[in-house]
């Protein structure tokens, strides 16, 4: 989820309560006293991750020689900056998800697409038990996606005279898939709504500027901003520092689970293995 909200400081902290109550048998003939049960409390922590774009520069001469206006430089780089920002947010999201979920062994399963087929995905859904429908999106590398589709095509139920019948919905069990080559090639994420939140917590700045201290006149372009990264059910460990880079966001020990129930957390990770020799 992409959000926009001004957040002061290096972290965003939110308090929450943990109850997890249930109804119990009541003895209508008893006069005994009962003990009060405590309500638990916790705190979720998102962390700020600063980023930069560029700087890029070009000479005015380079555009004039091609009969182009130098303002085109800012348009070209500005368009690329928008694409780079979105790709960067996806990288931050996947790094944090991989680290947080990967550090929770109860939400990590292994599978081999070649031998498990669709069970590759159901192995992950099983971790949610009766709440499996909370998983509403799979995220995977394009190589993994095509492996799943190929496997579904290969495992046809019936073929005669060129007519092929497949059993059920091929591929991904009817759930949408985000295919991105920024995802790890050896893992699939099964995610619930709001699994990861990227919040533009400070107004990003993009600047086009003149460079006048070179032999040839130049123009430059650069940008910078900050996002808060949060993972549902997990918190950034403040003892691991602030202003993390992509590597630190993706370090398993830097995230800790704060929800008691795994069924309320961001999702499941399906680690892909292959038979020896393949």
mmCIF file of N, CA and C in Angstrom, residues 136-254:
data_model
loop_
_atom_site.group_PDB
_atom_site.id
_atom_site.type_symbol
_atom_site.label_atom_id
_atom_site.label_comp_id
_atom_site.label_asym_id
_atom_site.label_seq_id
_atom_site.Cartn_x
_atom_site.Cartn_y
_atom_site.Cartn_z
ATOM 1 N N UNK A 136 -4.676 -12.512 -0.630
ATOM 2 C CA UNK A 136 -5.373 -12.095 -1.856
ATOM 3 C C UNK A 136 -4.427 -11.696 -2.979
ATOM 4 N N UNK A 137 -3.120 -11.921 -2.777
ATOM 5 C CA UNK A 137 -2.161 -11.567 -3.823
ATOM 6 C C UNK A 137 -0.898 -12.410 -3.683
ATOM 7 N N UNK A 138 -0.443 -12.939 -4.803
ATOM 8 C CA UNK A 138 0.867 -13.594 -4.850
ATOM 9 C C UNK A 138 1.842 -12.663 -5.559
ATOM 10 N N UNK A 139 3.058 -12.608 -5.057
ATOM 11 C CA UNK A 139 4.118 -11.810 -5.672
ATOM 12 C C UNK A 139 5.266 -12.740 -6.013
ATOM 13 N N UNK A 140 5.727 -12.662 -7.252
ATOM 14 C CA UNK A 140 6.784 -13.582 -7.674
ATOM 15 C C UNK A 140 7.574 -13.019 -8.847
ATOM 16 N N UNK A 141 8.735 -13.614 -9.076
ATOM 17 C CA UNK A 141 9.593 -13.291 -10.219
ATOM 18 C C UNK A 141 8.952 -13.837 -11.492
ATOM 19 N N UNK A 142 9.232 -13.219 -12.628
ATOM 20 C CA UNK A 142 8.640 -13.671 -13.889
ATOM 21 C C UNK A 142 9.020 -15.113 -14.212
ATOM 22 N N UNK A 143 10.245 -15.499 -13.885
ATOM 23 C CA UNK A 143 10.669 -16.885 -14.125
ATOM 24 C C UNK A 143 9.781 -17.851 -13.359
ATOM 25 N N UNK A 144 9.498 -17.529 -12.116
ATOM 26 C CA UNK A 144 8.643 -18.370 -11.285
ATOM 27 C C UNK A 144 7.228 -18.417 -11.836
ATOM 28 N N UNK A 145 6.722 -17.269 -12.262
ATOM 29 C CA UNK A 145 5.367 -17.209 -12.799
ATOM 30 C C UNK A 145 5.216 -18.127 -14.008
ATOM 31 N N UNK A 146 6.160 -18.052 -14.928
ATOM 32 C CA UNK A 146 6.059 -18.886 -16.124
ATOM 33 C C UNK A 146 6.279 -20.361 -15.803
ATOM 34 N N UNK A 147 7.068 -20.656 -14.781
ATOM 35 C CA UNK A 147 7.213 -22.051 -14.348
ATOM 36 C C UNK A 147 5.874 -22.604 -13.872
ATOM 37 N N UNK A 148 5.126 -21.792 -13.139
ATOM 38 C CA UNK A 148 3.823 -22.231 -12.634
ATOM 39 C C UNK A 148 2.830 -22.411 -13.776
ATOM 40 N N UNK A 149 2.799 -21.453 -14.699
ATOM 41 C CA UNK A 149 1.887 -21.550 -15.837
ATOM 42 C C UNK A 149 2.252 -22.746 -16.711
ATOM 43 N N UNK A 150 3.548 -22.933 -16.967
ATOM 44 C CA UNK A 150 3.988 -24.080 -17.770
ATOM 45 C C UNK A 150 3.580 -25.391 -17.120
ATOM 46 N N UNK A 151 3.725 -25.464 -15.800
ATOM 47 C CA UNK A 151 3.383 -26.691 -15.093
ATOM 48 C C UNK A 151 1.887 -26.967 -15.197
ATOM 49 N N UNK A 152 1.078 -25.906 -15.131
ATOM 50 C CA UNK A 152 -0.364 -26.075 -15.245
ATOM 51 C C UNK A 152 -0.751 -26.547 -16.646
ATOM 52 N N UNK A 153 -0.045 -26.050 -17.654
ATOM 53 C CA UNK A 153 -0.319 -26.468 -19.031
ATOM 54 C C UNK A 153 0.086 -27.919 -19.244
ATOM 55 N N UNK A 154 1.230 -28.293 -18.695
ATOM 56 C CA UNK A 154 1.717 -29.665 -18.860
ATOM 57 C C UNK A 154 0.794 -30.679 -18.199
ATOM 58 N N UNK A 155 0.219 -30.318 -17.069
ATOM 59 C CA UNK A 155 -0.616 -31.255 -16.317
ATOM 60 C C UNK A 155 -2.071 -31.181 -16.771
ATOM 61 N N UNK A 156 -2.283 -31.356 -18.030
ATOM 62 C CA UNK A 156 -3.641 -31.361 -18.560
ATOM 63 C C UNK A 156 -4.343 -32.652 -18.137
ATOM 64 N N UNK A 157 -5.658 -32.568 -18.044
ATOM 65 C CA UNK A 157 -6.433 -33.717 -17.600
ATOM 66 C C UNK A 157 -6.759 -34.640 -18.765
ATOM 67 N N UNK A 158 -7.053 -34.072 -19.919
ATOM 68 C CA UNK A 158 -7.533 -34.901 -21.022
ATOM 69 C C UNK A 158 -7.209 -34.212 -22.344
ATOM 70 N N UNK A 159 -6.827 -34.994 -23.327
ATOM 71 C CA UNK A 159 -6.581 -34.442 -24.656
ATOM 72 C C UNK A 159 -6.996 -35.456 -25.706
ATOM 73 N N UNK A 160 -7.784 -34.998 -26.665
ATOM 74 C CA UNK A 160 -8.190 -35.858 -27.771
ATOM 75 C C UNK A 160 -8.484 -34.983 -28.977
ATOM 76 N N UNK A 161 -7.917 -35.358 -30.099
ATOM 77 C CA UNK A 161 -8.130 -34.628 -31.351
ATOM 78 C C UNK A 161 -7.775 -33.156 -31.209
ATOM 79 N N UNK A 162 -6.719 -32.895 -30.455
ATOM 80 C CA UNK A 162 -6.240 -31.524 -30.324
ATOM 81 C C UNK A 162 -7.004 -30.676 -29.337
ATOM 82 N N UNK A 163 -8.029 -31.242 -28.690
ATOM 83 C CA UNK A 163 -8.795 -30.501 -27.690
ATOM 84 C C UNK A 163 -8.251 -30.842 -26.308
ATOM 85 N N UNK A 164 -7.907 -29.809 -25.543
ATOM 86 C CA UNK A 164 -7.298 -30.015 -24.229
ATOM 87 C C UNK A 164 -8.239 -29.522 -23.141
ATOM 88 N N UNK A 165 -8.407 -30.327 -22.111
ATOM 89 C CA UNK A 165 -9.207 -29.946 -20.955
ATOM 90 C C UNK A 165 -8.291 -29.894 -19.748
ATOM 91 N N UNK A 166 -8.321 -28.775 -19.040
ATOM 92 C CA UNK A 166 -7.502 -28.618 -17.842
ATOM 93 C C UNK A 166 -8.381 -28.709 -16.604
ATOM 94 N N UNK A 167 -7.820 -29.257 -15.554
ATOM 95 C CA UNK A 167 -8.568 -29.391 -14.307
ATOM 96 C C UNK A 167 -8.520 -28.116 -13.493
ATOM 97 N N UNK A 168 -9.681 -27.503 -13.252
ATOM 98 C CA UNK A 168 -9.733 -26.310 -12.409
ATOM 99 C C UNK A 168 -9.085 -25.111 -13.070
ATOM 100 N N UNK A 169 -8.805 -24.106 -12.265
ATOM 101 C CA UNK A 169 -8.170 -22.895 -12.777
ATOM 102 C C UNK A 169 -6.668 -23.099 -12.830
ATOM 103 N N UNK A 170 -6.071 -22.958 -14.000
ATOM 104 C CA UNK A 170 -4.631 -23.172 -14.097
ATOM 105 C C UNK A 170 -3.857 -22.075 -13.403
ATOM 106 N N UNK A 171 -2.688 -22.427 -12.938
ATOM 107 C CA UNK A 171 -1.765 -21.396 -12.470
ATOM 108 C C UNK A 171 -1.869 -21.037 -11.013
ATOM 109 N N UNK A 172 -2.611 -19.970 -10.707
ATOM 110 C CA UNK A 172 -2.486 -19.346 -9.387
ATOM 111 C C UNK A 172 -3.766 -19.387 -8.560
ATOM 112 N N UNK A 173 -4.595 -20.403 -8.759
ATOM 113 C CA UNK A 173 -5.781 -20.627 -7.926
ATOM 114 C C UNK A 173 -6.760 -19.463 -7.978
ATOM 115 N N UNK A 174 -6.755 -18.742 -9.089
ATOM 116 C CA UNK A 174 -7.695 -17.644 -9.256
ATOM 117 C C UNK A 174 -7.315 -16.370 -8.535
ATOM 118 N N UNK A 175 -6.171 -16.345 -7.873
ATOM 119 C CA UNK A 175 -5.731 -15.146 -7.157
ATOM 120 C C UNK A 175 -4.830 -14.308 -8.065
ATOM 121 N N UNK A 176 -4.925 -12.981 -7.970
ATOM 122 C CA UNK A 176 -4.068 -12.125 -8.802
ATOM 123 C C UNK A 176 -2.603 -12.271 -8.431
ATOM 124 N N UNK A 177 -1.755 -11.979 -9.401
ATOM 125 C CA UNK A 177 -0.311 -12.121 -9.209
ATOM 126 C C UNK A 177 0.380 -10.829 -9.623
ATOM 127 N N UNK A 178 1.266 -10.344 -8.766
ATOM 128 C CA UNK A 178 2.156 -9.248 -9.134
ATOM 129 C C UNK A 178 3.465 -9.872 -9.586
ATOM 130 N N UNK A 179 3.767 -9.714 -10.862
ATOM 131 C CA UNK A 179 4.991 -10.281 -11.427
ATOM 132 C C UNK A 179 6.013 -9.165 -11.578
ATOM 133 N N UNK A 180 7.128 -9.297 -10.904
ATOM 134 C CA UNK A 180 8.189 -8.293 -10.978
ATOM 135 C C UNK A 180 9.541 -8.968 -10.852
ATOM 136 N N UNK A 181 10.455 -8.574 -11.707
ATOM 137 C CA UNK A 181 11.793 -9.167 -11.663
ATOM 138 C C UNK A 181 12.648 -8.578 -10.553
ATOM 139 N N UNK A 182 12.070 -7.700 -9.743
ATOM 140 C CA UNK A 182 12.758 -7.269 -8.526
ATOM 141 C C UNK A 182 12.495 -8.242 -7.380
ATOM 142 N N UNK A 183 11.558 -9.160 -7.572
ATOM 143 C CA UNK A 183 11.285 -10.186 -6.560
ATOM 144 C C UNK A 183 12.374 -11.248 -6.614
ATOM 145 N N UNK A 184 12.646 -11.917 -5.493
ATOM 146 C CA UNK A 184 13.639 -12.996 -5.512
ATOM 147 C C UNK A 184 13.163 -14.136 -6.393
ATOM 148 N N UNK A 185 14.069 -14.732 -7.139
ATOM 149 C CA UNK A 185 13.695 -15.795 -8.067
ATOM 150 C C UNK A 185 13.398 -17.095 -7.336
ATOM 151 N N UNK A 186 13.825 -17.197 -6.088
ATOM 152 C CA UNK A 186 13.655 -18.440 -5.342
ATOM 153 C C UNK A 186 12.590 -18.338 -4.259
ATOM 154 N N UNK A 187 11.655 -17.412 -4.400
ATOM 155 C CA UNK A 187 10.627 -17.268 -3.369
ATOM 156 C C UNK A 187 9.345 -16.696 -3.962
ATOM 157 N N UNK A 188 8.225 -17.072 -3.357
ATOM 158 C CA UNK A 188 6.911 -16.517 -3.679
ATOM 159 C C UNK A 188 6.330 -15.949 -2.390
ATOM 160 N N UNK A 189 5.746 -14.765 -2.479
ATOM 161 C CA UNK A 189 5.060 -14.188 -1.327
ATOM 162 C C UNK A 189 3.555 -14.320 -1.522
ATOM 163 N N UNK A 190 2.861 -14.801 -0.512
ATOM 164 C CA UNK A 190 1.409 -14.773 -0.467
ATOM 165 C C UNK A 190 1.012 -13.715 0.545
ATOM 166 N N UNK A 191 0.389 -12.627 0.096
ATOM 167 C CA UNK A 191 0.201 -11.454 0.949
ATOM 168 C C UNK A 191 -1.269 -11.141 1.218
ATOM 169 N N UNK A 192 -1.511 -10.578 2.395
ATOM 170 C CA UNK A 192 -2.845 -10.126 2.774
ATOM 171 C C UNK A 192 -2.946 -8.628 2.476
ATOM 172 N N UNK A 193 -4.158 -8.064 2.464
ATOM 173 C CA UNK A 193 -4.283 -6.617 2.236
ATOM 174 C C UNK A 193 -3.507 -5.820 3.285
ATOM 175 N N UNK A 194 -2.786 -4.805 2.835
ATOM 176 C CA UNK A 194 -2.014 -3.968 3.750
ATOM 177 C C UNK A 194 -0.777 -4.639 4.291
ATOM 178 N N UNK A 195 -0.285 -5.661 3.595
ATOM 179 C CA UNK A 195 0.880 -6.415 4.080
ATOM 180 C C UNK A 195 2.092 -5.524 4.296
ATOM 181 N N UNK A 196 2.295 -4.603 3.396
ATOM 182 C CA UNK A 196 3.424 -3.680 3.530
ATOM 183 C C UNK A 196 2.945 -2.285 3.145
ATOM 184 N N UNK A 197 3.425 -1.302 3.867
ATOM 185 C CA UNK A 197 3.026 0.081 3.616
ATOM 186 C C UNK A 197 4.254 0.940 3.349
ATOM 187 N N UNK A 198 4.223 1.634 2.222
ATOM 188 C CA UNK A 198 5.254 2.615 1.893
ATOM 189 C C UNK A 198 4.607 3.992 1.990
ATOM 190 N N UNK A 199 5.073 4.783 2.935
ATOM 191 C CA UNK A 199 4.485 6.101 3.171
ATOM 192 C C UNK A 199 5.482 7.194 2.812
ATOM 193 N N UNK A 200 5.107 8.044 1.870
ATOM 194 C CA UNK A 200 5.932 9.218 1.579
ATOM 195 C C UNK A 200 5.781 10.168 2.762
ATOM 196 N N UNK A 201 6.736 10.084 3.686
ATOM 197 C CA UNK A 201 6.598 10.775 4.970
ATOM 198 C C UNK A 201 7.221 12.169 4.976
ATOM 199 N N UNK A 202 7.902 12.526 3.917
ATOM 200 C CA UNK A 202 8.388 13.890 3.694
ATOM 201 C C UNK A 202 8.193 14.208 2.221
ATOM 202 N N UNK A 203 7.911 15.452 1.935
ATOM 203 C CA UNK A 203 7.658 15.837 0.545
ATOM 204 C C UNK A 203 8.916 15.629 -0.295
ATOM 205 N N UNK A 204 8.827 14.819 -1.359
ATOM 206 C CA UNK A 204 10.000 14.618 -2.213
ATOM 207 C C UNK A 204 10.333 15.882 -2.988
ATOM 208 N N UNK A 205 11.604 16.060 -3.284
ATOM 209 C CA UNK A 205 12.066 17.239 -4.015
ATOM 210 C C UNK A 205 12.809 16.812 -5.270
ATOM 211 N N UNK A 206 12.394 17.351 -6.409
ATOM 212 C CA UNK A 206 13.090 17.131 -7.676
ATOM 213 C C UNK A 206 13.504 18.499 -8.205
ATOM 214 N N UNK A 207 14.745 18.597 -8.624
ATOM 215 C CA UNK A 207 15.266 19.922 -8.975
ATOM 216 C C UNK A 207 16.072 19.877 -10.270
ATOM 217 N N UNK A 208 15.748 20.805 -11.157
ATOM 218 C CA UNK A 208 16.538 21.031 -12.365
ATOM 219 C C UNK A 208 17.335 22.313 -12.155
ATOM 220 N N UNK A 209 18.617 22.290 -12.482
ATOM 221 C CA UNK A 209 19.463 23.443 -12.145
ATOM 222 C C UNK A 209 20.558 23.645 -13.195
ATOM 223 N N UNK A 210 21.060 24.880 -13.250
ATOM 224 C CA UNK A 210 22.141 25.222 -14.171
ATOM 225 C C UNK A 210 23.491 24.922 -13.531
ATOM 226 N N UNK A 211 24.438 24.499 -14.349
ATOM 227 C CA UNK A 211 25.821 24.284 -13.902
ATOM 228 C C UNK A 211 26.699 25.222 -14.723
ATOM 229 N N UNK A 212 27.239 26.252 -14.076
ATOM 230 C CA UNK A 212 27.929 27.325 -14.795
ATOM 231 C C UNK A 212 29.436 27.359 -14.588
ATOM 232 N N UNK A 213 29.988 26.393 -13.861
ATOM 233 C CA UNK A 213 31.425 26.440 -13.567
ATOM 234 C C UNK A 213 32.217 25.403 -14.361
ATOM 235 N N UNK A 214 31.680 24.973 -15.503
ATOM 236 C CA UNK A 214 32.375 24.025 -16.366
ATOM 237 C C UNK A 214 32.759 24.701 -17.680
ATOM 238 N N UNK A 215 33.632 24.067 -18.433
ATOM 239 C CA UNK A 215 34.055 24.602 -19.729
ATOM 240 C C UNK A 215 32.855 24.833 -20.635
ATOM 241 N N UNK A 216 31.909 23.880 -20.614
ATOM 242 C CA UNK A 216 30.673 24.012 -21.375
ATOM 243 C C UNK A 216 29.498 24.124 -20.403
ATOM 244 N N UNK A 217 28.564 24.982 -20.742
ATOM 245 C CA UNK A 217 27.399 25.158 -19.882
ATOM 246 C C UNK A 217 26.606 23.854 -19.797
ATOM 247 N N UNK A 218 26.191 23.506 -18.581
ATOM 248 C CA UNK A 218 25.462 22.262 -18.363
ATOM 249 C C UNK A 218 24.175 22.525 -17.584
ATOM 250 N N UNK A 219 23.297 21.546 -17.649
ATOM 251 C CA UNK A 219 22.107 21.538 -16.793
ATOM 252 C C UNK A 219 22.103 20.217 -16.035
ATOM 253 N N UNK A 220 21.622 20.260 -14.807
ATOM 254 C CA UNK A 220 21.588 19.066 -13.973
ATOM 255 C C UNK A 220 20.186 18.781 -13.467
ATOM 256 N N UNK A 221 20.014 17.567 -12.966
ATOM 257 C CA UNK A 221 18.718 17.160 -12.424
ATOM 258 C C UNK A 221 18.972 16.143 -11.328
ATOM 259 N N UNK A 222 18.303 16.323 -10.210
ATOM 260 C CA UNK A 222 18.434 15.365 -9.117
ATOM 261 C C UNK A 222 17.178 15.399 -8.255
ATOM 262 N N UNK A 223 17.048 14.403 -7.417
ATOM 263 C CA UNK A 223 15.889 14.347 -6.539
ATOM 264 C C UNK A 223 16.224 13.624 -5.253
ATOM 265 N N UNK A 224 15.403 13.844 -4.237
ATOM 266 C CA UNK A 224 15.573 13.149 -2.966
ATOM 267 C C UNK A 224 14.241 13.087 -2.235
ATOM 268 N N UNK A 225 14.139 12.131 -1.345
ATOM 269 C CA UNK A 225 12.912 11.973 -0.580
ATOM 270 C C UNK A 225 13.100 10.977 0.545
ATOM 271 N N UNK A 226 12.031 10.715 1.246
ATOM 272 C CA UNK A 226 12.045 9.783 2.376
ATOM 273 C C UNK A 226 10.735 9.008 2.383
ATOM 274 N N UNK A 227 10.821 7.716 2.638
ATOM 275 C CA UNK A 227 9.620 6.907 2.826
ATOM 276 C C UNK A 227 9.716 6.162 4.152
ATOM 277 N N UNK A 228 8.572 5.956 4.765
ATOM 278 C CA UNK A 228 8.495 5.071 5.922
ATOM 279 C C UNK A 228 8.079 3.693 5.447
ATOM 280 N N UNK A 229 8.783 2.680 5.907
ATOM 281 C CA UNK A 229 8.506 1.302 5.515
ATOM 282 C C UNK A 229 7.928 0.563 6.711
ATOM 283 N N UNK A 230 6.753 -0.021 6.531
ATOM 284 C CA UNK A 230 6.117 -0.783 7.603
ATOM 285 C C UNK A 230 5.593 -2.110 7.089
ATOM 286 N N UNK A 231 5.693 -3.149 7.904
ATOM 287 C CA UNK A 231 5.218 -4.486 7.546
ATOM 288 C C UNK A 231 4.163 -4.913 8.561
ATOM 289 N N UNK A 232 3.013 -5.354 8.083
ATOM 290 C CA UNK A 232 1.898 -5.722 8.946
ATOM 291 C C UNK A 232 2.284 -6.847 9.909
ATOM 292 N N UNK A 233 2.150 -6.569 11.198
ATOM 293 C CA UNK A 233 2.446 -7.575 12.215
ATOM 294 C C UNK A 233 3.885 -7.622 12.660
ATOM 295 N N UNK A 234 4.732 -6.791 12.041
ATOM 296 C CA UNK A 234 6.157 -6.774 12.364
ATOM 297 C C UNK A 234 6.610 -5.337 12.631
ATOM 298 N N UNK A 235 7.669 -5.204 13.410
ATOM 299 C CA UNK A 235 8.218 -3.889 13.730
ATOM 300 C C UNK A 235 9.706 -3.839 13.437
ATOM 301 N N UNK A 236 10.140 -2.668 13.018
ATOM 302 C CA UNK A 236 11.576 -2.428 12.879
ATOM 303 C C UNK A 236 12.195 -2.401 14.268
ATOM 304 N N UNK A 237 13.312 -3.090 14.434
ATOM 305 C CA UNK A 237 14.025 -3.113 15.707
ATOM 306 C C UNK A 237 14.860 -1.838 15.817
ATOM 307 N N UNK A 238 14.448 -0.949 16.704
ATOM 308 C CA UNK A 238 15.124 0.345 16.827
ATOM 309 C C UNK A 238 16.592 0.207 17.198
ATOM 310 N N UNK A 239 16.944 -0.894 17.852
ATOM 311 C CA UNK A 239 18.345 -1.084 18.237
ATOM 312 C C UNK A 239 19.240 -1.321 17.027
ATOM 313 N N UNK A 240 18.627 -1.589 15.864
ATOM 314 C CA UNK A 240 19.395 -1.824 14.636
ATOM 315 C C UNK A 240 19.723 -0.520 13.916
ATOM 316 N N UNK A 241 19.308 0.593 14.501
ATOM 317 C CA UNK A 241 19.671 1.877 13.918
ATOM 318 C C UNK A 241 18.539 2.527 13.147
ATOM 319 N N UNK A 242 18.845 3.668 12.556
ATOM 320 C CA UNK A 242 17.868 4.429 11.784
ATOM 321 C C UNK A 242 18.420 4.712 10.388
ATOM 322 N N UNK A 243 17.553 5.236 9.528
ATOM 323 C CA UNK A 243 17.916 5.550 8.138
ATOM 324 C C UNK A 243 18.527 4.353 7.412
ATOM 325 N N UNK A 244 17.865 3.193 7.417
ATOM 326 C CA UNK A 244 18.437 2.003 6.783
ATOM 327 C C UNK A 244 18.469 2.112 5.264
ATOM 328 N N UNK A 245 19.454 1.437 4.661
ATOM 329 C CA UNK A 245 19.482 1.314 3.209
ATOM 330 C C UNK A 245 18.757 0.026 2.824
ATOM 331 N N UNK A 246 18.762 -0.300 1.542
ATOM 332 C CA UNK A 246 18.016 -1.458 1.056
ATOM 333 C C UNK A 246 18.521 -2.753 1.682
ATOM 334 N N UNK A 247 19.828 -2.870 1.835
ATOM 335 C CA UNK A 247 20.400 -4.078 2.431
ATOM 336 C C UNK A 247 19.956 -4.246 3.875
ATOM 337 N N UNK A 248 19.950 -3.162 4.623
ATOM 338 C CA UNK A 248 19.544 -3.235 6.027
ATOM 339 C C UNK A 248 18.055 -3.529 6.162
ATOM 340 N N UNK A 249 17.242 -2.967 5.272
ATOM 341 C CA UNK A 249 15.817 -3.285 5.286
ATOM 342 C C UNK A 249 15.588 -4.768 5.034
ATOM 343 N N UNK A 250 16.465 -5.376 4.246
ATOM 344 C CA UNK A 250 16.321 -6.782 3.894
ATOM 345 C C UNK A 250 17.067 -7.734 4.798
ATOM 346 N N UNK A 251 17.536 -7.257 5.946
ATOM 347 C CA UNK A 251 18.239 -8.112 6.903
ATOM 348 C C UNK A 251 17.244 -8.662 7.917
ATOM 349 N N UNK A 252 17.140 -9.985 7.992
ATOM 350 C CA UNK A 252 16.100 -10.640 8.782
ATOM 351 C C UNK A 252 16.083 -10.202 10.238
ATOM 352 N N UNK A 253 17.229 -10.102 10.864
ATOM 353 C CA UNK A 253 17.282 -9.774 12.278
ATOM 354 C C UNK A 253 16.865 -8.363 12.618
ATOM 355 N N UNK A 254 16.594 -7.548 11.605
ATOM 356 C CA UNK A 254 16.218 -6.154 11.854
ATOM 357 C C UNK A 254 14.715 -5.960 12.041
#
